Amino acid sequence: MQRRQFVSFAACSAAALCAPAWAQEKPLLIGCSAPTTGPLASSGLDIQRGTEAAMAQINARGGIHGRQLQLQLLDDAYLPERAAANVKKLLAQDDMLALLSCFGTPTNQALLPLVQEAGIPYVAPVSGALSLRKGQRNVFHVRASYSDEIVRLVQRLAEMGLKNIAIVYQDNSYGQEMLADASRALDALGQKPALQASVATDGQNLASVVAQVAAARPTAVLLATAGTVSVGLVRGLRKSAAGVLLAGISPTLPSDSLKPLGEDASGIALSMVVPDPHRAKLQLVRDYQSAMRAKGQEEFSQGSLEAYVNTRVLAEGLERAGRDPNAQRLNAALAGIKKLNLGGFAIDYASQPPYVGSRFLDLGVLGSSGRFV
């Protein structure tokens, strides 16, 4: 990969496909814990699709210094104890080089102490929680923070003249942190939440929460939720609080939840930490779409694009770490990434820990097709 001037990542020559003989010995093994079952399975499957598409694209170009990338993803069902157990299994493998794109706030809270103790490079926790962004020298965040997303959404709602804003948050560490961020953002504008209602991750109290919101009659509802419970909330609020504006952050509605919602998704405002995956204006998005299609995937999503980006960042670090990377060399290589252009999407780890590579943030409104308009 060139560092100073971007060249289309999808472009490759026949010569690049010929890896040297020594490179066939061992792949570069990358670990991940993510939910491929349970209430947030669609998010984990997006991670798997985007990561595998990026790795296949990299491997088709000859890999990293001729060595192939290989993903080992273990299902944690969005359960913190399972995520920690998965990471212990991954770390027990002598040839495990790095972790990539483990999903969720409570799960990352459980596994990060293990990562820090081991010193293994960890690229792109799929969570924007500020509680995870401490001074670890071996953790390299990519996405903008949830706090940035929340502040941007609240400011936009205020610009629209909306003052009676309710907050519905998931009853776990993710939702509680988002509640605190949203409350601070409203307080900075001289407002208080019209309602604070917690919903169980499995949706057991969904009907009660919908009734609370309907009784409060807010002008807008900020959804600090993720996974299938968000689908139930949207459906319930469309019936019981018709006309109320719904807004959420990037994890609120993963791709697989949009089709079931159908017309109910229309008009929902969402923040984005990567570009629109359906609009191929940027070279990054064109390369992502090409990688997905090469794997037989025609469905594009924010989640799989984020995972694709994360894999590209890790690959850049591996290129810089040299032919025979280890934890120390890879950590140093990742920390040295500055002003990396992935085709219209910038990554920069110029600051001291906590390392956060991207500040990209945008807002979009869903149309009836489930795509941004």
Coordinates of N, CA and C in Angstrom, one line a residue, residues 227-349:
G227 N -29.7 -3.1 17.9 CA -30.1 -4.4 17.6 C -31.6 -4.5 17.5
T228 N -32.2 -5.7 17.7 CA -33.6 -6.0 17.4 C -34.5 -5.2 18.3
V229 N -34.1 -4.8 19.5 CA -34.9 -4.0 20.4 C -35.3 -2.7 19.7
S230 N -34.4 -2.1 18.9 CA -34.6 -0.9 18.2 C -35.8 -1.1 17.2
V231 N -35.8 -2.3 16.5 CA -36.9 -2.5 15.6 C -38.3 -2.5 16.3
G232 N -38.4 -3.2 17.5 CA -39.6 -3.1 18.2 C -40.0 -1.8 18.7
L233 N -39.0 -1.0 19.1 CA -39.3 0.4 19.5 C -39.9 1.2 18.4
V234 N -39.2 1.2 17.2 CA -39.7 1.9 16.1 C -41.1 1.5 15.7
R235 N -41.4 0.3 15.6 CA -42.7 -0.2 15.2 C -43.7 0.3 16.3
G236 N -43.4 0.1 17.6 CA -44.4 0.5 18.6 C -44.6 2.0 18.6
L237 N -43.6 2.8 18.4 CA -43.7 4.3 18.4 C -44.4 4.8 17.2
R238 N -44.2 4.1 16.1 CA -45.0 4.6 14.9 C -46.5 4.4 15.1
K239 N -46.9 3.4 15.9 CA -48.3 3.2 16.1 C -48.8 4.1 17.3
S240 N -48.1 4.2 18.4 CA -48.5 4.8 19.6 C -48.2 6.3 19.7
A241 N -47.2 6.7 18.9 CA -46.7 8.1 19.0 C -46.5 8.6 17.6
A242 N -47.5 8.4 16.7 CA -47.4 8.8 15.3 C -47.0 10.3 15.2
G243 N -46.0 10.5 14.3 CA -45.6 11.9 14.0 C -44.4 12.3 14.8
V244 N -44.0 11.6 15.8 CA -42.9 12.0 16.6 C -41.6 11.7 15.8
L245 N -40.6 12.6 15.8 CA -39.4 12.4 15.1 C -38.5 11.4 15.8
L246 N -38.0 10.4 15.1 CA -37.1 9.4 15.7 C -35.7 9.6 15.2
A247 N -34.7 9.6 16.1 CA -33.3 9.8 15.8 C -32.4 8.8 16.5
G248 N -31.3 8.4 15.9 CA -30.5 7.4 16.6 C -29.0 7.6 16.1
I249 N -28.1 6.9 16.8 CA -26.7 6.9 16.5 C -26.4 5.7 15.6
S250 N -25.2 5.5 15.2 CA -24.8 4.5 14.2 C -25.2 3.1 14.6
P251 N -25.1 2.6 15.8 CA -25.5 1.2 16.1 C -27.0 1.0 16.2
T252 N -27.8 2.1 16.2 CA -29.2 1.9 16.5 C -29.9 1.0 15.6
L253 N -29.7 1.1 14.3 CA -30.4 0.3 13.4 C -29.4 -0.4 12.4
P254 N -28.9 -1.6 12.7 CA -28.0 -2.3 11.8 C -28.8 -2.6 10.5
S255 N -28.0 -3.0 9.5 CA -28.6 -3.2 8.2 C -29.7 -4.2 8.1
D256 N -29.6 -5.3 8.8 CA -30.6 -6.3 8.7 C -31.9 -6.0 9.3
S257 N -31.9 -4.9 10.1 CA -33.2 -4.4 10.7 C -34.0 -3.5 9.8
L258 N -33.4 -3.0 8.8 CA -34.1 -2.0 7.9 C -35.2 -2.6 7.1
K259 N -34.9 -3.8 6.5 CA -35.9 -4.5 5.7 C -37.1 -4.8 6.4
P260 N -37.0 -5.4 7.6 CA -38.2 -5.8 8.4 C -39.1 -4.5 8.7
L261 N -38.4 -3.4 8.9 CA -39.1 -2.2 9.3 C -39.9 -1.6 8.1
G262 N -39.4 -1.8 6.9 CA -40.1 -1.3 5.7 C -40.4 0.2 5.8
E263 N -41.6 0.6 5.6 CA -42.0 2.0 5.6 C -41.8 2.7 6.9
D264 N -41.8 1.9 8.0 CA -41.6 2.4 9.3 C -40.2 3.1 9.5
A265 N -39.3 2.7 8.7 CA -37.9 3.2 8.8 C -37.8 4.6 8.2
S266 N -38.8 5.0 7.3 CA -38.7 6.2 6.6 C -38.8 7.4 7.5
G267 N -37.8 8.3 7.3 CA -37.8 9.6 8.1 C -37.0 9.5 9.4
I268 N -36.4 8.3 9.7 CA -35.5 8.2 10.9 C -34.2 8.9 10.6
A269 N -33.7 9.7 11.5 CA -32.4 10.4 11.3 C -31.4 9.6 12.1
L270 N -30.3 9.3 11.4 CA -29.2 8.5 12.0 C -27.8 9.2 11.7
S271 N -27.0 9.1 12.7 CA -25.6 9.6 12.5 C -24.8 8.5 11.9
M272 N -23.7 8.9 11.1 CA -22.9 7.9 10.4 C -21.4 8.2 10.7
V273 N -20.7 7.1 10.9 CA -19.2 7.3 11.2 C -18.4 6.8 10.0
V274 N -19.0 6.4 9.0 CA -18.4 6.1 7.7 C -19.3 6.7 6.6
P275 N -18.8 6.8 5.4 CA -19.6 7.4 4.3 C -20.8 6.4 4.0
D276 N -21.8 7.0 3.2 CA -22.9 6.2 2.8 C -22.3 5.1 1.9
P277 N -22.6 3.8 2.2 CA -22.0 2.7 1.5 C -22.6 2.5 0.1
H278 N -23.8 3.1 -0.2 CA -24.4 3.0 -1.4 C -24.0 4.0 -2.5
R279 N -23.3 5.1 -2.0 CA -23.0 6.2 -2.9 C -21.5 6.1 -3.2
A280 N -21.2 5.7 -4.5 CA -19.8 5.4 -4.9 C -19.1 6.7 -5.3
K281 N -19.2 7.8 -4.6 CA -18.5 9.0 -5.0 C -17.1 8.9 -4.6
L282 N -16.8 8.3 -3.4 CA -15.4 8.2 -2.9 C -14.8 6.9 -3.4
Q283 N -13.5 6.9 -3.7 CA -12.7 5.8 -4.1 C -12.9 4.6 -3.0
L284 N -12.9 5.0 -1.7 CA -13.0 4.0 -0.7 C -14.3 3.2 -0.9
V285 N -15.4 3.9 -1.1 CA -16.7 3.2 -1.3 C -16.7 2.3 -2.5
R286 N -16.0 2.8 -3.6 CA -16.0 2.0 -4.8 C -15.1 0.7 -4.5
D287 N -14.0 0.9 -3.8 CA -13.2 -0.3 -3.5 C -14.0 -1.3 -2.6
Y288 N -14.7 -0.7 -1.6 CA -15.5 -1.6 -0.7 C -16.6 -2.3 -1.5
Q289 N -17.3 -1.7 -2.4 CA -18.3 -2.3 -3.2 C -17.7 -3.4 -4.1
S290 N -16.6 -3.1 -4.6 CA -15.9 -4.1 -5.5 C -15.5 -5.4 -4.6
A291 N -15.0 -5.1 -3.4 CA -14.6 -6.2 -2.5 C -15.8 -7.1 -2.1
M292 N -16.9 -6.4 -1.8 CA -18.1 -7.1 -1.4 C -18.7 -8.0 -2.6
R293 N -18.7 -7.4 -3.8 CA -19.2 -8.1 -4.9 C -18.4 -9.3 -5.3
A294 N -17.1 -9.1 -5.1 CA -16.2 -10.3 -5.3 C -16.4 -11.4 -4.4
K295 N -17.0 -11.2 -3.3 CA -17.4 -12.2 -2.3 C -18.9 -12.6 -2.5
G296 N -19.5 -12.1 -3.5 CA -20.9 -12.5 -3.8 C -21.9 -11.7 -3.0
Q297 N -21.5 -10.6 -2.4 CA -22.3 -9.8 -1.5 C -22.8 -8.5 -2.3
E298 N -24.1 -8.4 -2.5 CA -24.7 -7.3 -3.2 C -25.4 -6.3 -2.2
E299 N -25.5 -6.7 -0.9 CA -26.1 -5.9 0.1 C -25.0 -5.1 0.8
F300 N -25.1 -3.7 0.7 CA -24.1 -2.9 1.3 C -24.6 -2.3 2.6
S301 N -23.8 -2.0 3.6 CA -24.3 -1.5 4.8 C -23.2 -0.7 5.5
Q302 N -23.6 0.2 6.4 CA -22.7 1.0 7.3 C -21.7 0.0 8.0
G303 N -22.3 -1.0 8.6 CA -21.5 -1.9 9.4 C -20.5 -2.7 8.7
S304 N -20.8 -3.2 7.5 CA -19.7 -3.9 6.7 C -18.7 -2.9 6.2
L305 N -19.1 -1.7 5.8 CA -18.1 -0.7 5.4 C -17.2 -0.3 6.5
E306 N -17.7 -0.2 7.7 CA -16.9 0.1 8.8 C -15.8 -1.0 9.1
A307 N -16.3 -2.2 9.0 CA -15.4 -3.4 9.2 C -14.3 -3.4 8.1
Y308 N -14.7 -3.1 6.8 CA -13.8 -3.0 5.7 C -12.7 -2.0 6.0
V309 N -13.1 -0.8 6.4 CA -12.2 0.3 6.8 C -11.2 -0.2 7.8
N310 N -11.8 -0.8 8.9 CA -11.0 -1.3 10.0 C -9.9 -2.2 9.6
T311 N -10.2 -3.1 8.6 CA -9.3 -4.1 8.1 C -8.2 -3.4 7.3
R312 N -8.6 -2.4 6.5 CA -7.6 -1.6 5.8 C -6.6 -0.9 6.7
V313 N -7.1 -0.4 7.8 CA -6.2 0.3 8.7 C -5.2 -0.8 9.3
L314 N -5.7 -1.9 9.7 CA -4.8 -2.9 10.2 C -3.8 -3.4 9.2
A315 N -4.2 -3.5 7.9 CA -3.3 -3.9 6.9 C -2.2 -2.9 6.6
E316 N -2.6 -1.6 6.8 CA -1.6 -0.6 6.6 C -0.5 -0.7 7.7
G317 N -0.9 -1.0 9.0 CA 0.0 -1.2 10.1 C 0.9 -2.4 9.8
L318 N 0.3 -3.5 9.3 CA 1.1 -4.7 9.0 C 2.1 -4.4 7.9
E319 N 1.7 -3.6 6.9 CA 2.7 -3.3 5.8 C 3.9 -2.6 6.4
R320 N 3.6 -1.6 7.3 CA 4.7 -0.8 7.9 C 5.5 -1.6 8.9
A321 N 4.9 -2.6 9.5 CA 5.6 -3.4 10.5 C 6.7 -4.4 9.9
G322 N 6.6 -4.6 8.6 CA 7.6 -5.4 7.9 C 7.3 -6.8 7.7
R323 N 8.2 -7.6 7.1 CA 8.0 -8.9 6.7 C 7.6 -9.9 7.8
D324 N 8.2 -9.7 9.0 CA 7.9 -10.6 10.1 C 7.4 -9.9 11.3
P325 N 6.2 -9.4 11.3 CA 5.7 -8.6 12.4 C 5.5 -9.3 13.7
N326 N 5.7 -8.6 14.8 CA 5.3 -9.1 16.1 C 4.5 -7.9 16.8
A327 N 4.1 -8.2 18.0 CA 3.3 -7.2 18.7 C 3.9 -5.9 18.8
Q328 N 5.2 -5.9 19.2 CA 5.9 -4.6 19.5 C 6.0 -3.8 18.2
R329 N 6.4 -4.5 17.1 CA 6.6 -3.8 15.8 C 5.3 -3.3 15.3
L330 N 4.2 -4.1 15.4 CA 2.9 -3.7 14.9 C 2.3 -2.5 15.7
N331 N 2.5 -2.6 17.0 CA 2.0 -1.4 17.8 C 2.7 -0.1 17.4
A332 N 4.0 -0.2 17.2 CA 4.7 1.0 16.8 C 4.3 1.5 15.4
A333 N 4.1 0.5 14.5 CA 3.7 0.9 13.1 C 2.3 1.5 13.1
L334 N 1.4 1.0 13.8 CA 0.1 1.6 13.9 C 0.1 3.0 14.5
A335 N 0.9 3.2 15.6 CA 1.0 4.5 16.2 C 1.6 5.5 15.3
G336 N 2.4 5.1 14.3 CA 3.0 6.0 13.4 C 2.2 6.4 12.2
I337 N 1.0 5.9 12.1 CA 0.1 6.2 10.9 C -0.3 7.7 11.1
K338 N 0.0 8.5 10.1 CA -0.4 9.9 10.0 C -0.9 10.3 8.6
K339 N -2.0 10.9 8.6 CA -2.6 11.5 7.4 C -2.7 10.4 6.3
L340 N -3.2 9.2 6.7 CA -3.4 8.1 5.7 C -4.7 8.4 5.0
N341 N -4.6 8.4 3.7 CA -5.8 8.6 2.8 C -6.3 7.2 2.2
L342 N -7.4 6.8 2.7 CA -7.9 5.5 2.2 C -8.9 5.7 1.0
G343 N -8.7 6.8 0.3 CA -9.6 7.1 -0.8 C -10.8 8.0 -0.5
G344 N -10.4 9.1 0.2 CA -11.4 10.1 0.6 C -11.8 9.9 2.0
F345 N -11.1 9.1 2.8 CA -11.4 8.8 4.2 C -10.1 8.8 4.9
A346 N -9.9 9.8 5.9 CA -8.6 10.0 6.5 C -8.5 9.3 7.8
I347 N -7.3 8.7 8.0 CA -6.9 8.1 9.3 C -5.6 8.7 9.8
D348 N -5.6 9.1 11.1 CA -4.4 9.8 11.6 C -4.3 9.5 13.1
Y349 N -3.2 8.8 13.5 CA -2.9 8.5 14.9 C -1.8 9.4 15.4

